[in-house]
Coordinates of C-alpha atoms in Angstrom, one line a residue:
X691 CA 118.0 115.8 119.4
X692 CA 114.7 115.1 117.8
X693 CA 113.0 111.8 118.6
X694 CA 113.3 109.1 116.0
X695 CA 110.4 108.4 113.7
X696 CA 108.0 111.0 114.9
X697 CA 105.9 111.9 111.9
X698 CA 102.2 111.8 111.1
X699 CA 100.9 108.3 110.7
X700 CA 99.5 107.4 107.3
X701 CA 96.8 104.9 106.6
X702 CA 97.5 101.6 108.2
X703 CA 97.8 99.7 105.0
X704 CA 100.3 102.2 103.6
X705 CA 102.4 103.2 106.5
X706 CA 105.0 100.7 107.3
X707 CA 103.4 97.5 106.0
X708 CA 104.6 98.0 102.4
X709 CA 108.2 98.3 103.7
X710 CA 107.7 95.3 105.9
X711 CA 106.5 93.2 103.0
X712 CA 109.4 94.4 101.0
X713 CA 111.7 93.2 103.7
X714 CA 110.0 89.8 103.8
X715 CA 110.2 89.4 100.1
X716 CA 113.9 90.3 100.2
X717 CA 114.4 87.2 102.2
X718 CA 113.3 84.9 99.3
X719 CA 116.3 85.5 97.0
X720 CA 118.6 85.2 100.0
X721 CA 117.0 81.8 100.8
X722 CA 117.8 80.8 97.2
X723 CA 121.4 81.8 97.7
X724 CA 121.6 79.7 100.8
X725 CA 120.2 76.8 98.8
X726 CA 122.7 77.3 96.1
X727 CA 125.7 77.4 98.5
X728 CA 124.5 74.3 100.3
X729 CA 124.0 72.4 97.1
X730 CA 127.5 73.3 96.0
X731 CA 128.9 71.9 99.2
X732 CA 127.1 68.5 99.7
X733 CA 128.2 66.7 102.8
X734 CA 130.2 69.7 104.0
X735 CA 127.8 71.3 106.3
X736 CA 130.3 73.3 108.3
X737 CA 131.9 74.8 105.2
X738 CA 128.5 75.7 103.9
X739 CA 127.5 77.4 107.1
X740 CA 130.8 79.4 107.1
X741 CA 130.2 80.5 103.4
X742 CA 126.6 81.4 104.2
X743 CA 127.9 83.3 107.3
X744 CA 130.2 85.4 105.0
X745 CA 127.2 86.3 102.8
X746 CA 125.2 87.2 105.9
X747 CA 127.9 89.5 107.1
X748 CA 128.1 91.2 103.7
X749 CA 124.3 91.7 103.6
X750 CA 124.4 93.1 107.2
X751 CA 127.2 95.4 106.4
X752 CA 125.8 96.9 103.2
X753 CA 122.9 99.0 104.6
X754 CA 125.1 100.0 107.6
X755 CA 127.9 101.2 105.2
X756 CA 125.4 103.2 103.1
X757 CA 123.9 104.9 106.2
X758 CA 127.3 105.7 107.7
X759 CA 128.6 107.1 104.5
X760 CA 125.5 109.3 104.2
X761 CA 125.4 110.4 107.8
X762 CA 129.1 110.6 108.6
X763 CA 129.5 112.5 111.9
X764 CA 125.8 112.8 112.5
X765 CA 125.3 109.0 112.5
X766 CA 122.9 108.0 115.3
X767 CA 123.4 104.7 117.2
X768 CA 119.6 104.4 117.5
X769 CA 119.2 104.4 113.8
X770 CA 122.1 102.0 113.4
X771 CA 120.4 99.6 115.8
X772 CA 117.2 99.7 113.8
X773 CA 119.1 99.0 110.6
X774 CA 120.7 96.0 112.2
X775 CA 117.4 94.7 113.6
X776 CA 115.7 95.1 110.2
X777 CA 118.5 93.4 108.3
X778 CA 118.7 90.6 110.9
X779 CA 115.0 90.1 110.4
X780 CA 115.6 89.5 106.7
X781 CA 118.4 87.1 107.4
X782 CA 116.4 85.1 109.9
X783 CA 113.4 84.9 107.5
X784 CA 115.8 83.7 104.8
X785 CA 117.2 81.0 107.1
X786 CA 113.7 79.9 108.1
X787 CA 112.4 79.7 104.5
X788 CA 115.5 77.7 103.4
X789 CA 115.2 75.2 106.3
X790 CA 111.4 74.8 106.1
X791 CA 111.4 74.4 102.3
X792 CA 112.6 70.8 102.6
X793 CA 109.5 70.0 104.7
X794 CA 107.1 72.2 102.6
X795 CA 108.1 70.5 99.4
X796 CA 108.2 66.9 100.7
X797 CA 105.7 64.9 98.7
X798 CA 104.3 62.7 101.6
X799 CA 101.7 64.0 104.0
X800 CA 103.1 62.2 107.1
X801 CA 105.5 64.7 108.6
X802 CA 103.3 65.1 111.7
X803 CA 100.2 63.2 113.0
X804 CA 97.6 65.6 111.7
X805 CA 98.7 65.7 108.0
X806 CA 97.0 62.4 107.1
X807 CA 93.6 63.4 108.3
X808 CA 94.0 67.0 107.0
X809 CA 94.4 65.6 103.5
X810 CA 91.7 63.0 104.1
X811 CA 89.2 65.7 104.8
X812 CA 90.1 67.4 101.4
X813 CA 89.7 64.0 99.7
X814 CA 86.3 63.3 101.2
X815 CA 85.1 66.8 100.3
X816 CA 86.3 66.3 96.7
X817 CA 84.4 63.1 96.1
X818 CA 81.3 63.9 98.2
X819 CA 82.1 61.5 101.0
X820 CA 80.9 62.4 104.6
X821 CA 83.6 64.1 106.6
X822 CA 82.4 62.4 109.8
X823 CA 81.3 58.8 109.9
X824 CA 80.7 56.1 112.5
X825 CA 83.7 55.6 114.8
X826 CA 84.0 52.0 113.8
X827 CA 85.4 53.2 110.5
X828 CA 88.3 55.0 112.1
X829 CA 88.4 57.5 109.2
X830 CA 87.5 60.8 110.8
X831 CA 89.4 63.6 112.7
X832 CA 88.8 65.3 116.0
X833 CA 89.1 68.8 114.5
X834 CA 86.4 70.7 112.5
X835 CA 87.0 70.9 108.8
X836 CA 87.5 74.7 108.3
X837 CA 91.2 74.6 107.8
X838 CA 91.5 71.8 105.2
X839 CA 88.4 73.1 103.3
X840 CA 89.8 76.6 103.1
X841 CA 93.1 75.2 102.0
X842 CA 91.4 73.2 99.3
X843 CA 89.4 76.2 98.0
X844 CA 92.5 78.4 97.8
X845 CA 94.6 75.6 96.2
X846 CA 91.9 74.9 93.7
X847 CA 91.5 78.6 92.7
X848 CA 95.3 78.7 92.2
X849 CA 95.4 75.5 90.1
X850 CA 96.8 73.1 92.6
X851 CA 93.8 71.2 93.9
X852 CA 95.6 68.0 94.9
X853 CA 99.1 69.2 95.6
X854 CA 100.4 68.2 99.0
X855 CA 103.3 70.7 98.7
X856 CA 101.0 73.5 97.7
X857 CA 98.7 72.8 100.7
X858 CA 101.8 73.5 102.8
X859 CA 102.6 76.7 100.9
X860 CA 99.0 77.9 101.8
X861 CA 99.8 77.3 105.5
X862 CA 102.8 79.6 105.2
X863 CA 100.4 82.1 103.6
X864 CA 98.1 81.9 106.6
X865 CA 101.2 82.4 108.8
X866 CA 102.2 85.5 106.9
X867 CA 98.6 86.8 107.1
X868 CA 98.7 86.3 110.8
X869 CA 101.9 88.3 111.0
X870 CA 100.3 91.1 108.9
X871 CA 97.3 91.3 111.3
X872 CA 99.7 91.3 114.2
X873 CA 101.6 94.1 112.6
X874 CA 98.5 96.1 112.1
X875 CA 97.5 95.5 115.7
X876 CA 100.9 96.9 116.8
X877 CA 100.5 100.0 114.6
X878 CA 96.9 100.6 115.9
X879 CA 98.0 100.0 119.5
X880 CA 100.7 102.6 119.2
X881 CA 98.2 105.1 117.8
X882 CA 95.8 104.3 120.7
X883 CA 98.6 104.8 123.3
X884 CA 99.7 108.1 121.8
X885 CA 96.3 109.4 120.7
X886 CA 96.5 112.5 123.0
X887 CA 100.2 113.1 122.2
X888 CA 102.4 113.4 119.1
X889 CA 102.0 110.9 116.3
X890 CA 103.3 107.5 117.2
X891 CA 106.7 106.2 116.0
X892 CA 106.2 105.0 112.4
X893 CA 108.6 103.8 109.8
X894 CA 112.0 103.4 111.6
X895 CA 110.6 100.8 113.9
X896 CA 107.4 99.6 112.4
X897 CA 108.7 98.5 109.0
X898 CA 111.0 95.9 110.6
X899 CA 108.3 94.3 112.7
X900 CA 106.4 92.5 109.9
X901 CA 109.3 90.0 109.2
X902 CA 110.0 89.7 112.9
X903 CA 106.3 89.0 113.7
X904 CA 106.3 86.4 110.9
X905 CA 109.2 84.7 112.8
X906 CA 107.2 84.8 116.0
X907 CA 104.2 83.3 114.1
X908 CA 106.5 80.4 113.0
X909 CA 108.8 80.2 116.1
X910 CA 110.2 76.8 117.0
X911 CA 108.9 76.9 120.6
X912 CA 105.2 77.4 120.3
X913 CA 104.5 77.5 116.6
X914 CA 106.5 74.5 115.2
X915 CA 103.7 73.4 112.9
X916 CA 103.2 76.6 111.0
X917 CA 104.3 75.0 107.7
X918 CA 102.6 71.6 108.3
X919 CA 99.1 70.4 107.4
X920 CA 97.5 71.2 110.7
X921 CA 94.7 73.5 111.9
X922 CA 97.2 75.7 113.8
X923 CA 98.2 78.0 111.0
X924 CA 94.6 79.0 110.0
X925 CA 93.5 79.1 113.7
X926 CA 96.4 81.5 114.4
X927 CA 95.3 83.6 111.4
X928 CA 91.8 84.0 112.8
X929 CA 93.1 84.7 116.3
X930 CA 95.4 87.4 115.0
X931 CA 92.5 88.8 113.0
X932 CA 90.3 88.8 116.1
X933 CA 92.9 90.7 118.1
X934 CA 93.3 93.2 115.4
X935 CA 89.5 93.8 115.3
X936 CA 89.6 94.3 119.1
X937 CA 92.5 96.7 119.0
X938 CA 91.0 98.6 116.1
X939 CA 87.7 98.8 118.0
X940 CA 89.4 100.1 121.1
X941 CA 91.0 102.9 119.0
X942 CA 87.9 103.9 117.0
X943 CA 84.8 102.4 118.6
X944 CA 83.5 101.8 115.0
X945 CA 80.3 99.8 115.4
X946 CA 80.9 98.0 112.2
X947 CA 83.7 96.0 113.9
X948 CA 81.1 94.5 116.2
X949 CA 80.0 92.4 113.2
X950 CA 83.4 90.8 113.0
X951 CA 83.4 90.2 116.7
X952 CA 80.1 88.3 116.2
X953 CA 81.4 86.3 113.3
X954 CA 85.0 85.4 114.3
X955 CA 84.2 82.9 117.2
X956 CA 82.0 80.7 115.0
X957 CA 84.5 80.8 112.1
X958 CA 87.2 80.0 114.6
X959 CA 85.2 77.1 116.1
X960 CA 84.9 75.6 112.6
X961 CA 88.7 75.7 112.3
X962 CA 89.8 74.6 115.8
X963 CA 87.5 74.3 118.8
X964 CA 89.7 76.5 121.1
X965 CA 89.5 79.5 118.8
X966 CA 85.8 79.9 119.9
X967 CA 87.4 81.4 123.1
X968 CA 87.1 84.8 121.2
X969 CA 83.4 84.9 122.0
X970 CA 83.9 85.4 125.8
X971 CA 87.1 87.5 125.2
X972 CA 85.2 90.0 123.1
X973 CA 82.4 90.2 125.7
X974 CA 84.9 90.6 128.5
X975 CA 86.5 93.5 126.8
X976 CA 83.3 95.3 125.9
X977 CA 81.8 94.7 129.4
X978 CA 84.8 95.8 131.4
X979 CA 87.1 98.0 129.4
X980 CA 85.1 99.7 126.6
X981 CA 84.8 103.5 127.1
X982 CA 82.0 104.7 127.2
X983 CA 80.6 101.3 128.2
X984 CA 77.6 100.1 126.1
X985 CA 75.4 97.4 127.4
X986 CA 73.6 97.0 124.0
X987 CA 76.9 96.5 122.2
X988 CA 78.1 94.0 124.7
X989 CA 74.8 92.1 124.5
X990 CA 74.8 92.2 120.7
X991 CA 78.3 90.7 120.5
X992 CA 77.5 88.1 123.1
X993 CA 74.3 87.0 121.3
X994 CA 76.1 87.1 117.9
X995 CA 79.2 85.3 119.1
X996 CA 77.7 82.5 121.2
X997 CA 74.7 82.3 118.8
X998 CA 77.1 81.9 115.9
X999 CA 78.9 79.0 117.7
X1000 CA 75.6 77.4 118.4
X1001 CA 74.6 77.8 114.8
X1002 CA 77.9 76.2 113.6
X1003 CA 77.4 73.3 115.9
X1004 CA 73.8 73.0 114.7
X1005 CA 74.9 72.9 111.0
X1006 CA 77.4 70.2 111.8
X1007 CA 74.8 68.1 113.6
X1008 CA 72.4 68.7 110.7
X1009 CA 74.9 67.5 108.1
X1010 CA 76.7 64.7 110.0
X1011 CA 74.4 63.9 112.9
X1012 CA 75.7 62.2 116.0
X1013 CA 79.0 61.4 114.3
X1014 CA 79.9 65.1 114.3
X1015 CA 79.1 65.3 118.0
X1016 CA 81.2 62.2 118.7
X1017 CA 84.3 63.3 116.9
X1018 CA 84.3 67.1 117.7
X1019 CA 83.2 66.9 121.3
X1020 CA 83.5 63.4 122.8
X1021 CA 86.6 62.2 121.1
X1022 CA 88.3 65.6 121.2
X1023 CA 87.1 66.5 124.7
X1024 CA 88.0 63.4 126.6
X1025 CA 91.7 64.1 126.8
X1026 CA 92.3 64.8 130.5
X1027 CA 94.1 68.1 131.4
X1028 CA 97.1 67.8 133.6
X1029 CA 97.5 71.0 135.7
X1030 CA 101.1 70.0 136.4
X1031 CA 101.8 69.7 132.7
X1032 CA 100.0 73.0 132.1
X1033 CA 102.2 74.7 134.7
X1034 CA 105.3 73.2 133.1
X1035 CA 104.3 74.6 129.8
X1036 CA 104.0 78.1 131.3
X1037 CA 107.6 77.6 132.5
X1038 CA 108.7 76.3 129.1
X1039 CA 107.3 79.3 127.4
X1040 CA 108.7 81.9 129.8
X1041 CA 110.2 84.1 127.1
X1042 CA 106.8 84.9 125.7
X1043 CA 105.2 85.5 129.1
X1044 CA 108.1 87.8 129.9
X1045 CA 108.0 89.9 126.7
X1046 CA 104.2 90.2 126.9
X1047 CA 104.1 91.3 130.5
X1048 CA 107.1 93.7 130.2
X1049 CA 106.0 95.1 126.9
X1050 CA 102.6 95.9 128.4
X1051 CA 104.1 97.5 131.5
X1052 CA 106.4 99.7 129.4
X1053 CA 103.5 100.8 127.2
X1054 CA 101.2 101.6 130.2
X1055 CA 103.8 103.3 132.3
X1056 CA 103.3 107.1 132.6
X1057 CA 99.8 107.3 131.4
X1058 CA 97.1 104.7 132.3
X1059 CA 94.6 103.9 129.6
X1060 CA 91.6 101.6 130.4
X1061 CA 91.5 100.5 126.7
X1062 CA 95.2 99.7 126.5
X1063 CA 95.1 97.9 129.8
X1064 CA 92.0 96.0 128.7
X1065 CA 93.8 94.8 125.5
X1066 CA 96.7 93.7 127.6
X1067 CA 94.4 91.8 130.0
X1068 CA 92.6 90.1 127.1
X1069 CA 96.0 88.8 125.8
X1070 CA 96.8 87.5 129.3
X1071 CA 93.4 85.7 129.7
X1072 CA 93.9 84.1 126.2
X1073 CA 97.4 83.0 127.1
X1074 CA 96.3 81.5 130.4
X1075 CA 93.5 79.7 128.6
X1076 CA 95.9 78.3 126.1
X1077 CA 98.3 77.2 128.8
X1078 CA 95.6 75.4 130.6
X1079 CA 94.3 73.5 127.6
X1080 CA 97.9 72.6 126.6
X1081 CA 97.9 70.3 129.6
X1082 CA 96.1 67.7 127.5
X1083 CA 99.4 66.8 125.8
X1084 CA 103.1 67.3 125.8
X1085 CA 103.5 70.0 123.0
X1086 CA 103.3 73.7 123.2
X1087 CA 101.5 74.6 120.0
X1088 CA 98.3 75.5 121.9
X1089 CA 100.2 78.6 123.0
X1090 CA 101.0 79.7 119.5
X1091 CA 98.4 82.5 119.0
X1092 CA 99.0 83.9 122.5
X1093 CA 102.7 83.9 121.7
X1094 CA 102.1 85.9 118.5
X1095 CA 100.0 88.5 120.5
X1096 CA 102.8 88.6 123.1
X1097 CA 105.0 89.6 120.1
X1098 CA 102.7 92.6 119.5
X1099 CA 103.3 93.8 123.0
X1100 CA 107.1 93.2 122.6
X1101 CA 107.0 95.4 119.4
X1102 CA 105.0 98.1 121.2
X1103 CA 107.1 98.1 124.3
X1104 CA 110.4 98.1 122.5
X1105 CA 109.1 100.9 120.2
X1106 CA 108.4 103.1 123.2
X1107 CA 111.6 102.1 125.0
X1108 CA 113.8 102.7 121.9
X1109 CA 112.1 105.9 120.9
X1110 CA 111.1 107.6 124.2
X1111 CA 112.7 106.1 127.2
X1112 CA 116.3 105.4 126.0
X1113 CA 117.0 108.9 124.6
X1114 CA 115.9 110.4 128.0
X1115 CA 118.0 107.8 130.0
X1116 CA 121.1 108.1 127.9
X1117 CA 121.3 111.9 127.5
X1118 CA 123.3 113.6 124.7
X1119 CA 126.8 112.3 125.5
X1120 CA 127.9 110.3 122.4
X1121 CA 129.9 107.6 124.2
X1122 CA 127.0 106.9 126.6
X1123 CA 124.5 106.7 123.7
X1124 CA 126.6 104.4 121.7
X1125 CA 127.2 102.1 124.6
X1126 CA 123.6 102.1 125.7
X1127 CA 122.1 101.4 122.3
X1128 CA 124.9 98.8 121.6
X1129 CA 124.0 96.9 124.8
X1130 CA 120.3 97.2 124.0
X1131 CA 120.8 95.8 120.5
X1132 CA 122.8 92.9 121.8
X1133 CA 120.0 92.1 124.4
X1134 CA 117.3 92.2 121.7
X1135 CA 119.3 89.9 119.4
X1136 CA 119.8 87.4 122.1
X1137 CA 116.1 87.6 123.0
X1138 CA 115.2 86.7 119.4
X1139 CA 117.0 83.5 119.9
X1140 CA 115.3 82.8 123.2
X1141 CA 111.9 83.3 121.4
X1142 CA 112.7 80.5 119.0
X1143 CA 113.2 82.9 116.0
X1144 CA 116.7 81.7 115.0
X1145 CA 116.9 78.9 112.5
X1146 CA 120.4 77.7 111.4
X1147 CA 120.6 77.6 107.6
X1148 CA 121.1 73.9 107.5
X1149 CA 119.3 71.2 105.7
X1150 CA 117.0 69.4 108.2
X1151 CA 116.6 66.1 106.3
X1152 CA 118.7 64.2 103.8
X1153 CA 117.8 62.8 100.4
X1154 CA 117.3 59.5 102.2
X1155 CA 113.8 60.9 102.9
X1156 CA 112.9 60.6 99.2
X1157 CA 114.2 57.0 99.1
X1158 CA 111.9 56.3 102.1
X1159 CA 108.9 57.9 100.4
X1160 CA 109.5 56.0 97.1
X1161 CA 109.8 52.7 98.9
X1162 CA 106.6 53.2 100.8
X1163 CA 104.7 54.3 97.6
X1164 CA 106.1 51.2 95.7
X1165 CA 104.3 48.9 98.1
X1166 CA 100.9 50.0 96.7
X1167 CA 101.6 49.0 93.1
X1168 CA 99.8 45.9 91.7
X1169 CA 97.2 45.9 94.4
X1170 CA 93.7 47.5 94.8
X1171 CA 94.3 50.8 96.6
X1172 CA 91.5 50.2 99.1
X1173 CA 93.1 46.9 100.1
X1174 CA 96.4 48.4 101.1
X1175 CA 96.4 50.1 104.6
X1176 CA 99.1 52.6 105.3
X1177 CA 98.9 53.8 108.9
X1178 CA 99.7 57.5 108.1
X1179 CA 99.9 59.3 104.8
X1180 CA 97.0 60.0 102.4
X1181 CA 98.7 61.2 99.2
X1182 CA 98.3 57.9 97.3
X1183 CA 94.6 57.7 98.4
X1184 CA 94.1 61.3 97.3
X1185 CA 95.5 60.5 93.8
X1186 CA 93.1 57.5 93.5
X1187 CA 90.0 59.1 95.1
X1188 CA 89.9 56.4 97.8
X1189 CA 88.9 57.0 101.4
X1190 CA 90.7 54.6 103.7
X1191 CA 89.5 53.3 107.0
X1192 CA 91.6 52.4 110.1
X1193 CA 94.0 55.4 110.1
X1194 CA 96.4 55.6 113.0
X1195 CA 95.7 59.2 113.9
X1196 CA 92.0 58.5 114.2
X1197 CA 92.7 55.5 116.5
X1198 CA 95.6 57.0 118.5
X1199 CA 93.6 60.1 119.5
X1200 CA 90.8 58.0 120.9
X1201 CA 92.9 55.3 122.4
X1202 CA 94.7 57.8 124.6
X1203 CA 91.4 59.4 125.6
X1204 CA 89.8 55.9 126.1
X1205 CA 86.8 56.9 124.0
X1206 CA 87.1 54.5 121.1
X1207 CA 85.3 51.4 120.0
X1208 CA 87.9 49.5 118.0
X1209 CA 85.9 46.4 117.2
X1210 CA 85.7 47.5 113.6
X1211 CA 89.4 47.3 112.9
X1212 CA 89.8 44.1 114.9
X1213 CA 87.1 42.4 112.8
X1214 CA 88.8 43.6 109.6
X1215 CA 92.1 42.3 110.8
X1216 CA 90.7 39.0 111.8
X1217 CA 88.9 38.7 108.4
X1218 CA 92.2 39.6 106.6
X1219 CA 90.4 42.4 104.8
X1220 CA 93.6 44.0 103.8
X1221 CA 96.0 42.5 101.2
X1222 CA 98.9 44.5 102.7
X1223 CA 99.4 46.7 105.8
X1224 CA 102.2 49.1 106.4
X1225 CA 102.7 50.4 109.9
X1226 CA 105.5 52.3 111.5
X1227 CA 107.5 51.2 114.6
X1228 CA 105.5 48.0 115.1
X1229 CA 107.8 46.7 117.8
X1230 CA 108.1 49.9 119.9
X1231 CA 106.2 50.5 123.1
X1232 CA 104.7 53.6 121.7
X1233 CA 103.2 51.9 118.6
X1234 CA 100.5 54.3 117.8
X1235 CA 97.9 51.6 117.1
X1236 CA 98.3 50.5 120.6
X1237 CA 100.6 52.6 122.8
X1238 CA 101.8 51.8 126.2
X1239 CA 100.5 55.2 127.3
X1240 CA 96.9 53.9 126.9
X1241 CA 95.2 53.0 130.2
X1242 CA 93.9 49.7 128.7
X1243 CA 95.0 47.7 125.7
X1244 CA 92.6 47.6 122.8
X1245 CA 93.7 44.3 121.2
X1246 CA 94.6 45.9 117.9
X1247 CA 98.3 44.9 117.9
X1248 CA 97.5 41.3 119.0
X1249 CA 94.9 41.0 116.2
X1250 CA 97.4 42.4 113.7
X1251 CA 100.2 40.0 114.7
X1252 CA 97.8 37.0 114.9
X1253 CA 96.6 37.4 111.4
X1254 CA 99.4 39.0 109.4
X1255 CA 103.1 38.2 108.9
X1256 CA 105.8 40.8 108.8
X1257 CA 107.6 40.1 105.5
X1258 CA 109.6 43.3 105.1
X1259 CA 110.9 46.3 106.9
X1260 CA 111.4 49.6 105.1
X1261 CA 114.2 51.4 106.9
X1262 CA 113.5 54.7 108.4
X1263 CA 115.1 58.0 107.2
X1264 CA 118.7 58.2 108.3
X1265 CA 119.9 60.8 110.8
X1266 CA 116.5 62.0 112.0
X1267 CA 114.4 60.9 114.9
X1268 CA 110.7 61.3 113.9
X1269 CA 108.1 58.7 114.6
X1270 CA 106.5 59.0 111.2
X1271 CA 109.8 58.8 109.4
X1272 CA 110.7 55.6 111.3
X1273 CA 110.9 52.0 110.2
X1274 CA 107.8 50.7 108.3
X1275 CA 106.8 47.1 108.8
X1276 CA 105.1 45.5 105.7
X1277 CA 102.6 42.9 106.7
X1278 CA 100.6 40.4 104.5
X1279 CA 97.9 38.0 105.5
X1280 CA 99.0 34.7 107.1
X1281 CA 98.4 31.7 104.8

């Protein structure tokens, strides 16, 4: 029997990606159907899930029925498996979009710790206020400004310059862009692997990988902040673009791609410091795996990449002076790395290590290629670097870009396995083929869940979250905006063009790293500068203004309680355990 999908590969932008985008877009009306069903059954989550499940079964059955009616006795279990995978991808994207929509369209920018400072950077840029100021102000962030500024430019062009919700939509756009670059990397990698053989598998497998790679780029294990106002989404987009440039160069050796290799590290640094790792990664590939090896090209990329980073740092120092150095290097770099925690994060992310390693092995088996091996090695070095730096904290989002690239190797390995290895292993006996592909399909579907790509189509937060937002916002009314301190959340300040000092993210980052001078906020508290203060979880040990995880107390909480009375508590959002959706203490100056 002829191998599946062997046909001449068309241009990268035309072959497969259009069908993949069509699959992704097909998920949007399905997400709206899920929303309609859930809205029709309020408070009846189990019934809603059953009804949605029935719709999903019908959607899954429809393309299968069409294929079986058309193919009849010649129906191929391999093609059926691909149809199921493609349809499953659509259903999973629909579930994700439905679930995440409640967070994307939430009006407050306090869903995670980074959102407040992300919006503050946009606010500062809008009104011409310095992005980095003296640490005594507690109003700057430890990340470079590339992601918020890019988000602001895009939102402004599209007519939503101050929309918190649209800012989050842009983050999903970055995530889809990262998935598109990952898809193109997969297509190019297959062309490189098969360059001396027949054309690589094209439509039957490749068209389903765009929505699946989007799910990898937004997986709940290592990419949980893809929809939030955080530097992760744009950083992952640049990392995916960098890997595509590298894969494309390996396949073509087009010298023009060296320009992108020189530019991406500096651009990455201005988004998130760790993305600058692409400067040494590009140099390592060119120095060890490029064939034929070119010292001038390696030196050019090294000079361009590291020089670009130095230039970016120089521009930052020129504009913001020592304050830029303090926030970007001292405050951000003084978080100690725990090797034990880094190792634990490797264990926690074992599914992505597994699919990346196994996918590379499958692709390399049978015919060794220095270029393909080099691309695999670069992913491994990147992932190891991300795992190490993740030891500064307890979350796994540092490993997000490496996980997406592992997804590329999963796509490539599974393509070769499905198209080349399994037909040879299973032979021509129909029962054996049906059983083999059936088991393989079941394993792949279970693997998708292990990779954090399954999202139950349930509402993650109730309408009580809107009550919470409205009650917090109401506390601003009747008072000067700059005299009301809200620990986290900048939407009200954005609407009123007011840059606020003493934000909790700015303080918490430095308190944990023991790099902060907090005398400024203590003086303002003792002088009763604020007419009202709103802080979350005032009486918990992990109060962010002065957490029990800090090596030494800073005196902020004592100064707050000594000079302000707690007059009210806004109850946290029901049925959800998130710090920034917890109880809000309202404080006013003592008489």
